[in-house]
Coordinates of C-alpha atoms (C1' of nucleotides) in Angstrom, one line a residue:
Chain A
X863 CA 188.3 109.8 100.1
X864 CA 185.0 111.4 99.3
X865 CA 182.8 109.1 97.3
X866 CA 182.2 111.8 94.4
X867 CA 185.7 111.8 93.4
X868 CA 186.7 108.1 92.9
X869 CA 184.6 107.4 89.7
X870 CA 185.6 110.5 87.8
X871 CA 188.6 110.6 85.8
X872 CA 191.1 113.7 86.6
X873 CA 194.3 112.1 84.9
X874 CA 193.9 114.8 82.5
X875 CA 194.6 117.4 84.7
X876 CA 198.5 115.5 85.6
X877 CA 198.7 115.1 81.9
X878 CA 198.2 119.4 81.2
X879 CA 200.3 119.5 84.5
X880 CA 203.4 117.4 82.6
X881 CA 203.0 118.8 79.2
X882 CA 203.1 122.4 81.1
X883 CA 206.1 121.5 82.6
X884 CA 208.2 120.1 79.7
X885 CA 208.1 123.5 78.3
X886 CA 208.2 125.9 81.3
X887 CA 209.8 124.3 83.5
X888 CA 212.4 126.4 85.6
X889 CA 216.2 126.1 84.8
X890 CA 217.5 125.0 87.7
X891 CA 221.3 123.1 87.5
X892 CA 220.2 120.3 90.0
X893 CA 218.0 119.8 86.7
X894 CA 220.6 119.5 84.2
X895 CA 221.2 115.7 84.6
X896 CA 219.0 113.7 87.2
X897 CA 222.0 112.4 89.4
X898 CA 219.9 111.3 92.8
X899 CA 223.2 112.9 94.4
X900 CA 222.4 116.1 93.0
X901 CA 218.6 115.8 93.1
X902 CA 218.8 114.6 97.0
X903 CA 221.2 117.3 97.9
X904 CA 218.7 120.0 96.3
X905 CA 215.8 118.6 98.0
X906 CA 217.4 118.9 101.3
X907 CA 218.7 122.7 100.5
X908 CA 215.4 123.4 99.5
X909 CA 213.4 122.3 102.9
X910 CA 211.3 125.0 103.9
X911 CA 214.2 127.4 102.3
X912 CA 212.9 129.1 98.7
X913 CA 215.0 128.5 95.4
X914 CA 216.6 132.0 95.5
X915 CA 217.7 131.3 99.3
X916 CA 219.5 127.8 98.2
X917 CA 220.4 128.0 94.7
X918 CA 224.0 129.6 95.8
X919 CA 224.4 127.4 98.9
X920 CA 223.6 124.3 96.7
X921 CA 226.2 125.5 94.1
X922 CA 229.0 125.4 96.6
X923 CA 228.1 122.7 98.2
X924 CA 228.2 120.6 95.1
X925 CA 231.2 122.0 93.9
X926 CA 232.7 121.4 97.2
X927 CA 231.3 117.8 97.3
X928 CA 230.8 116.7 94.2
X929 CA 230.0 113.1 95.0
X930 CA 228.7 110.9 98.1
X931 CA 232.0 109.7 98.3
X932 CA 233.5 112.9 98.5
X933 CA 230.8 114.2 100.9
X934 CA 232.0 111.2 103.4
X935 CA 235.3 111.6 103.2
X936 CA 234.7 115.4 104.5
X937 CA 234.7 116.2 108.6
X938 CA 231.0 117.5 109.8
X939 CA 233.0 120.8 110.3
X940 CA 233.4 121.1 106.6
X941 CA 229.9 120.4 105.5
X942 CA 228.6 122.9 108.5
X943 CA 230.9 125.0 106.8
X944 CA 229.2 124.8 103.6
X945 CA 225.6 124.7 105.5
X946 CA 226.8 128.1 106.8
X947 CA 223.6 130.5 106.8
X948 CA 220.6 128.6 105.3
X949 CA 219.7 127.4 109.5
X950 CA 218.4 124.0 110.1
X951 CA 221.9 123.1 110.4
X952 CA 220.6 119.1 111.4
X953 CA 219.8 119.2 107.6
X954 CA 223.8 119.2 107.2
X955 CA 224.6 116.9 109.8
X956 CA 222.0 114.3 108.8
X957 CA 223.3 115.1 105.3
X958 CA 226.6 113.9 106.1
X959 CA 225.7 110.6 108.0
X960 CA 223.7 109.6 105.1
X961 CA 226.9 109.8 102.8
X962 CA 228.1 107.3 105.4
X963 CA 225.0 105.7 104.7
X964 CA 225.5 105.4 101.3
X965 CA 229.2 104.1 101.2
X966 CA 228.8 101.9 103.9
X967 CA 225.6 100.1 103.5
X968 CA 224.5 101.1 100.1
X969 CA 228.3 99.7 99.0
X970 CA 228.5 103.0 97.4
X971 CA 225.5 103.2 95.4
X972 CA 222.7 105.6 95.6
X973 CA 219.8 103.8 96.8
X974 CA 217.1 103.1 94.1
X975 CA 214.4 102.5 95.4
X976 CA 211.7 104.7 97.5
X977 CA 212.0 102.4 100.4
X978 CA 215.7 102.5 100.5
X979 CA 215.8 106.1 99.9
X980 CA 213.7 106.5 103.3
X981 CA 216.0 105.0 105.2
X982 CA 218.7 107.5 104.4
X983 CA 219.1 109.9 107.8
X984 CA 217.0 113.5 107.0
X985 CA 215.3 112.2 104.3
X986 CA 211.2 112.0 104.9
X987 CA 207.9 110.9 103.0
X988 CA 208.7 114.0 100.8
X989 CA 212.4 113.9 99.7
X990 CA 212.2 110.2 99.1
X991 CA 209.1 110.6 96.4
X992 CA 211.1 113.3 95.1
X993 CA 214.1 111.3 94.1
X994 CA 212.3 108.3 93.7
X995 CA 210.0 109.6 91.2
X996 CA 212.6 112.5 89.1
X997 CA 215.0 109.7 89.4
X998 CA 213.8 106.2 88.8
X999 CA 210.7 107.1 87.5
X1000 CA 208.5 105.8 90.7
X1001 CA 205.0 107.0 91.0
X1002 CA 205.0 108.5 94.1
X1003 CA 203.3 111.8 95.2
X1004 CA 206.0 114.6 97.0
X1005 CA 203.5 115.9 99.0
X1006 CA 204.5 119.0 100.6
X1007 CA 202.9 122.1 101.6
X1008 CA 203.0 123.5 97.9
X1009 CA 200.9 119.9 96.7
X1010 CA 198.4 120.6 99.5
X1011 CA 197.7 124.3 98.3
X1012 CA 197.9 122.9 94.8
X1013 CA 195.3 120.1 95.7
X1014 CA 193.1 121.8 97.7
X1015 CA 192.3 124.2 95.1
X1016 CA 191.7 122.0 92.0
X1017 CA 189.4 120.0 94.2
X1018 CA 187.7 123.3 96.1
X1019 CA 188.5 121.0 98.8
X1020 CA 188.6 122.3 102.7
X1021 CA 190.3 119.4 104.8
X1022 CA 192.0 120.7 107.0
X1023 CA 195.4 120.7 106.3
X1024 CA 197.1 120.7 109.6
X1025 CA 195.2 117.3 110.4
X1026 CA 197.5 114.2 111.3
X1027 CA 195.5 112.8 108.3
X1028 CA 195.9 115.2 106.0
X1029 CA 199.4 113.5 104.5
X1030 CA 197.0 110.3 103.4
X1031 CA 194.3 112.2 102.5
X1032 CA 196.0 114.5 99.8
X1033 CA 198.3 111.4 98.7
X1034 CA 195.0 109.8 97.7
X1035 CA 193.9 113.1 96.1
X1036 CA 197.2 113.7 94.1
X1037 CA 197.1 110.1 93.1
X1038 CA 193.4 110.6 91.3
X1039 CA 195.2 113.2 89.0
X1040 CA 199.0 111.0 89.0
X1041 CA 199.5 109.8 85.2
X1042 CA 201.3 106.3 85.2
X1043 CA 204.1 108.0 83.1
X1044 CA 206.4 110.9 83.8
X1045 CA 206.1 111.2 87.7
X1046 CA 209.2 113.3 88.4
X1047 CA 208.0 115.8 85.8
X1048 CA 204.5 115.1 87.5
X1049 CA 206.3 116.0 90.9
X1050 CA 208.9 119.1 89.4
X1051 CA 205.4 120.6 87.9
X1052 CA 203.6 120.8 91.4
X1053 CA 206.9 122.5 92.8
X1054 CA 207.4 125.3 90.4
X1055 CA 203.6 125.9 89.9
X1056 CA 203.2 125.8 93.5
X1057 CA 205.7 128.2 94.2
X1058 CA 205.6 130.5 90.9
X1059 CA 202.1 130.5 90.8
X1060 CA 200.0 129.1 92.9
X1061 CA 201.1 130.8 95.7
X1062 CA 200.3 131.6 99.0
X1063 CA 199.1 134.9 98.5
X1064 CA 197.9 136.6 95.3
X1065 CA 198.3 133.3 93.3
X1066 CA 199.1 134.0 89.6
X1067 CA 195.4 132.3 88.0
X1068 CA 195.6 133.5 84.5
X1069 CA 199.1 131.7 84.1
X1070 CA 197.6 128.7 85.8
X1071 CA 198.1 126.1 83.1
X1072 CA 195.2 124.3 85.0
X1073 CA 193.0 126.8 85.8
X1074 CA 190.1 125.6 84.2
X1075 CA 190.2 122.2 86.2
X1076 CA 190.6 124.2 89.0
X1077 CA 187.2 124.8 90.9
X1078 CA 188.1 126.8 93.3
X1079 CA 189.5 129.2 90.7
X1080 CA 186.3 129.0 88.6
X1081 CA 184.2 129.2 91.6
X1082 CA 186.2 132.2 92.8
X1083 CA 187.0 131.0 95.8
X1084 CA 190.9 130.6 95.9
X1085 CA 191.7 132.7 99.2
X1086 CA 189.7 130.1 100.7
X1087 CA 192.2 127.4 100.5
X1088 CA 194.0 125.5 101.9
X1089 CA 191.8 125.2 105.1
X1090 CA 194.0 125.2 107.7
X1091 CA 193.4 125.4 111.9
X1092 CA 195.8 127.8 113.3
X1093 CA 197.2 125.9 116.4
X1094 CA 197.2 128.2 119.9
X1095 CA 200.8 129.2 120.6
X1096 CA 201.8 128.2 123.9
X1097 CA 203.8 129.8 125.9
X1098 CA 205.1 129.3 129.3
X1099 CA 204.6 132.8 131.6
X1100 CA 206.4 133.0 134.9
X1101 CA 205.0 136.2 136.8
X1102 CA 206.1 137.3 140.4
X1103 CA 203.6 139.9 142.7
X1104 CA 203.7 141.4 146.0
X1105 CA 201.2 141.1 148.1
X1106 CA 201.8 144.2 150.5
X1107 CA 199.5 145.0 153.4
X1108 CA 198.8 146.1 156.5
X1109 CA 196.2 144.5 158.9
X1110 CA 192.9 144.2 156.7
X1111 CA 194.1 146.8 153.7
X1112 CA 196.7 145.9 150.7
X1113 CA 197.7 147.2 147.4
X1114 CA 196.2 146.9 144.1
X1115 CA 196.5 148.6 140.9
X1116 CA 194.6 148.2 137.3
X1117 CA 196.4 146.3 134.1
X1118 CA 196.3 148.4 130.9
X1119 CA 194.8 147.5 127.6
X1120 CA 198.0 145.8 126.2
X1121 CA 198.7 142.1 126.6
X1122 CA 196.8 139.6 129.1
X1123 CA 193.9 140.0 131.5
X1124 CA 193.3 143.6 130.1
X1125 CA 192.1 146.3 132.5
X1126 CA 192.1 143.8 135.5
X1127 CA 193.5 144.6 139.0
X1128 CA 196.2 143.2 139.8
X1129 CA 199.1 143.0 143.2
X1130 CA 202.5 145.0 143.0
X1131 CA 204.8 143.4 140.2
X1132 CA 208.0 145.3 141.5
X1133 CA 209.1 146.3 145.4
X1134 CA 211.7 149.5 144.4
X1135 CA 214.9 149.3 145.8
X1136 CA 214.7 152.0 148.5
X1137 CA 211.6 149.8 150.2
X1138 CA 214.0 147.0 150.4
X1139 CA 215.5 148.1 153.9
X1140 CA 211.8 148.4 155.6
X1141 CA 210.9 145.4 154.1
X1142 CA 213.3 143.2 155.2
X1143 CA 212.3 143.3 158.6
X1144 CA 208.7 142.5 157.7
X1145 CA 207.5 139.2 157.7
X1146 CA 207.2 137.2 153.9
X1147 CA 205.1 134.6 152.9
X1148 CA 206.0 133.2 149.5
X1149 CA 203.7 131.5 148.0
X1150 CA 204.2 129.6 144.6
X1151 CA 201.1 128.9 141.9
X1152 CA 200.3 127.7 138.8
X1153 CA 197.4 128.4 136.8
X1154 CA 197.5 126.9 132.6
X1155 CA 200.8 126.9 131.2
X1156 CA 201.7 130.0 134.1
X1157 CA 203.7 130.3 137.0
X1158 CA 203.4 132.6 139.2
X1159 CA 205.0 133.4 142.7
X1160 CA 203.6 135.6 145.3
X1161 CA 205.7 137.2 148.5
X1162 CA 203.3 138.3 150.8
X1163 CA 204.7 141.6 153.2
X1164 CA 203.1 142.4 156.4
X1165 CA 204.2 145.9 156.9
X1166 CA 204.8 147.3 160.2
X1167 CA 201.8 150.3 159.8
X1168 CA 199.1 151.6 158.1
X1169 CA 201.5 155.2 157.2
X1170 CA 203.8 152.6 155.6
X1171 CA 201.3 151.4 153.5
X1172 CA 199.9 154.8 152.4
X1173 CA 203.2 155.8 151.6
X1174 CA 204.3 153.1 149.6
X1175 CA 200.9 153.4 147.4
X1176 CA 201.0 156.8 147.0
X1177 CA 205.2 156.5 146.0
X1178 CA 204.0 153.7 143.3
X1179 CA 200.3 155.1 142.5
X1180 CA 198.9 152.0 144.0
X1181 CA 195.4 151.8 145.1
X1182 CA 194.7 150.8 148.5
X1183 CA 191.8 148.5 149.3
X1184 CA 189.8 146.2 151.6
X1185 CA 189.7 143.0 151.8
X1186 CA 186.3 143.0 150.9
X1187 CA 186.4 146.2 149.0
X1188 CA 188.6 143.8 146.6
X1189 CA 185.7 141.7 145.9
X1190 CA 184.4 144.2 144.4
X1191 CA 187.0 144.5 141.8
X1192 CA 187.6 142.1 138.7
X1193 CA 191.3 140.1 139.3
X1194 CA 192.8 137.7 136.9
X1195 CA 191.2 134.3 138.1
X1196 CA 195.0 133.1 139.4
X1197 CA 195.0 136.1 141.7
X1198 CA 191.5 135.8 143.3
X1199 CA 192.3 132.9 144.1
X1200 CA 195.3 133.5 145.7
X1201 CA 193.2 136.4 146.9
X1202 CA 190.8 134.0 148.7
X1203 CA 193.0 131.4 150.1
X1204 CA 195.8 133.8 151.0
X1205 CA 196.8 132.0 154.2
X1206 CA 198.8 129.3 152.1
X1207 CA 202.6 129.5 152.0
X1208 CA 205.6 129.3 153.9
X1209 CA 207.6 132.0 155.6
X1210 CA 210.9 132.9 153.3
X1211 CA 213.2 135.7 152.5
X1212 CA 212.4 138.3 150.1
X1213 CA 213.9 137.6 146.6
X1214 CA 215.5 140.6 145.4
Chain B
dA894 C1' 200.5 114.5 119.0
dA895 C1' 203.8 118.2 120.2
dT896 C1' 208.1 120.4 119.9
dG897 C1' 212.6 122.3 118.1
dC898 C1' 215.1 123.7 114.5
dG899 C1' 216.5 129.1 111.5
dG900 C1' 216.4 131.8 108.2
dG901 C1' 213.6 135.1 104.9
dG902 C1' 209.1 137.0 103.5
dC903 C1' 205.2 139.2 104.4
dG904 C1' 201.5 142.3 106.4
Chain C
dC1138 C1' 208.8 144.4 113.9
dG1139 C1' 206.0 140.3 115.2
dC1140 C1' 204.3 136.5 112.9
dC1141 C1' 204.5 132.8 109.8
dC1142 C1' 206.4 128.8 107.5
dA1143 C1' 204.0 120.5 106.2
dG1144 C1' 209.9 118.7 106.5
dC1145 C1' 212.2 115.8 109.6
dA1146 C1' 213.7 113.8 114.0
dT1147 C1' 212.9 113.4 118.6
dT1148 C1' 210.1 112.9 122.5

DNA sequence: AATGCGGGGCG
DNA sequence: CGCCCAGCATT
């Protein structure tokens, strides 16, 4: 926790944040009482899935299983069932078990407690503030994605939010503007501000019942959080060339501006059928690589003359090259290497 | 620390 | 149409 922040007093802005909500809050029916059933049932709906998504599923659902005891009594079929379209379907399983939970080791009894409510199967760090705090008045931070936007905002604050320690760091932050009283309406305020108004994109500021607290607002700077460090997608490749040549002299062709090692030179991707009967009395060498998160297999043909290879690159549109013309030419850094230690591999059949 | 789960929303 | 999405369990 930044030093600058600990002596100052930001309770005021939890206390606009409550009084906000008491009068504009959303009407929502898991709002009408605060059952924990009915709260933990909405929370769980409403994981990553937006309130105009759930709200009908949720209805069903509780009308279906109004109680835990009538949600354990049901097969896993049934609740699937009810789970039917809103995906993460380990939401509903997990859902069920802790109905078992709850008869069985909670002797029937919603839990009470955050602890207790943790232990419940599919419930997190999130779901269990929730219900603790609209419930039994607990004054626990839900911190979710819509309390780090929230947060990071207020505060002008750019830690990066896909950090393993961003969940502590923005607990501490939320708790600097937590009032003692009134949690869960502390809690329900960040959710509907969070996704009403301070949204993602194109937040609503002038409804902002907190936007003068809100620096990054009054700085204008609000596209500028939360800070968050896009991860690399990874994905595994598996690529298969032909290395076709005759004596000193093989095929190449140049990649094309779209996708991966744009406007390199590459081997044969493809032998076309009506090649396959001269090629399978040439000799193969397959030879198997990997290079990052890639895979990539190379059959090397020794065709039988240098007409056969003129043929089959002026069929295909393939270039036809040197061995040390080729160094002359930019490959993908798997390939020249392939390219210079060529004589690896182990005689095979063609793969077709 | 990384990955899988699933739909809808968004550019 | 591809990309994105902090909740939770699992690895």
């Amino acid at each position: 926790m930044k030093t600058n922040k600990q002596n100052a007093d930001f309770l005021h802005i939890g206390k606009k944040l409550i009084k906000w909500y008491q009068t504009n809050a959303r009407q929502l029916p898991w709002r009408e009482n605060q059952h924990p059933y009915n709260i933990w049932i909405s929370e769980i709906v409403l994981q990553q899935t937006q309130v105009k998504q759930g709200l009908g599923h949720y209805l069903r659902f509780i009308e279906r299983f109004p109680t835990a005891k009538e949600l354990h009594k049901a097969s896993e079929d049934d609740v699937l069932l009810y789970w039917k379209g809103l995906g993460y379907y380990s939401r509903a399983i997990n859902l069920h078990k802790a109905a078992h939970q709850i008869i069985e080791e909670f002797d029937g009894k919603f839990p009470t407690h955050y602890q207790d409510i943790l232990k419940l199967k599919g419930v997190g760090k999130y779901t269990a503030a929730a219900v603790a705090s609209i419930c039994f008045d607990e004054k626990i931070p839900a911190i979710d994605g819509n309390f780090y936007r929230v947060l990071s905002r207020i505060f002008a604050d750019d830690f990066d939010m896909s950090s393993s320690k961003a969940f502590q760091y923005f607990t501490d932050l939320a708790l600097l503007i937590m009032p003692e009283d009134k949690p869960g309406d502390f809690n329900q305020a960040i959710m509907d501000i969070g996704s009403e108004i301070c949204k993602p994109k194109n937040p609503l500021c002038g409804e902002c019942p907190v936007n003068d607290d809100c620096i990054a607002y009054q700085t204008g700077r609000i596209s500028e959080f939360p800070m968050k460090t896009k991860k690399a997608k990874v994905t595994d490749l598996s690529l298969k060339y032909y290395f076709i040549k005759f004596q000193n002299q093989f095929l190449i062709k140049q990649r094309g501006n779209d996708f991966i090692w744009k406007k390199l030179y590459e081997f044969p991707t493809s032998v076309p059928a009506e090649w396959e009967e001269l090629i399978m009395n040439s000799k193969i060498i397959n030879h198997k690589l990997t290079h990052k998160n890639m895979t990539i297999e190379i059959n090397t043909i020794e065709l039988e003359s240098k007409k056969a290879l003129e043929k089959f690159a002026s069929d295909n549109e393939y270039l036809i090259v040197d061995e040390k013309l080729a160094d002359e030419k930019s490959f993908p850094k798997p390939l020249e290497t392939f390219y210079k230690k060529r004589n690896v591999g182990e005689i095979g059949r063609l793969p077709f």
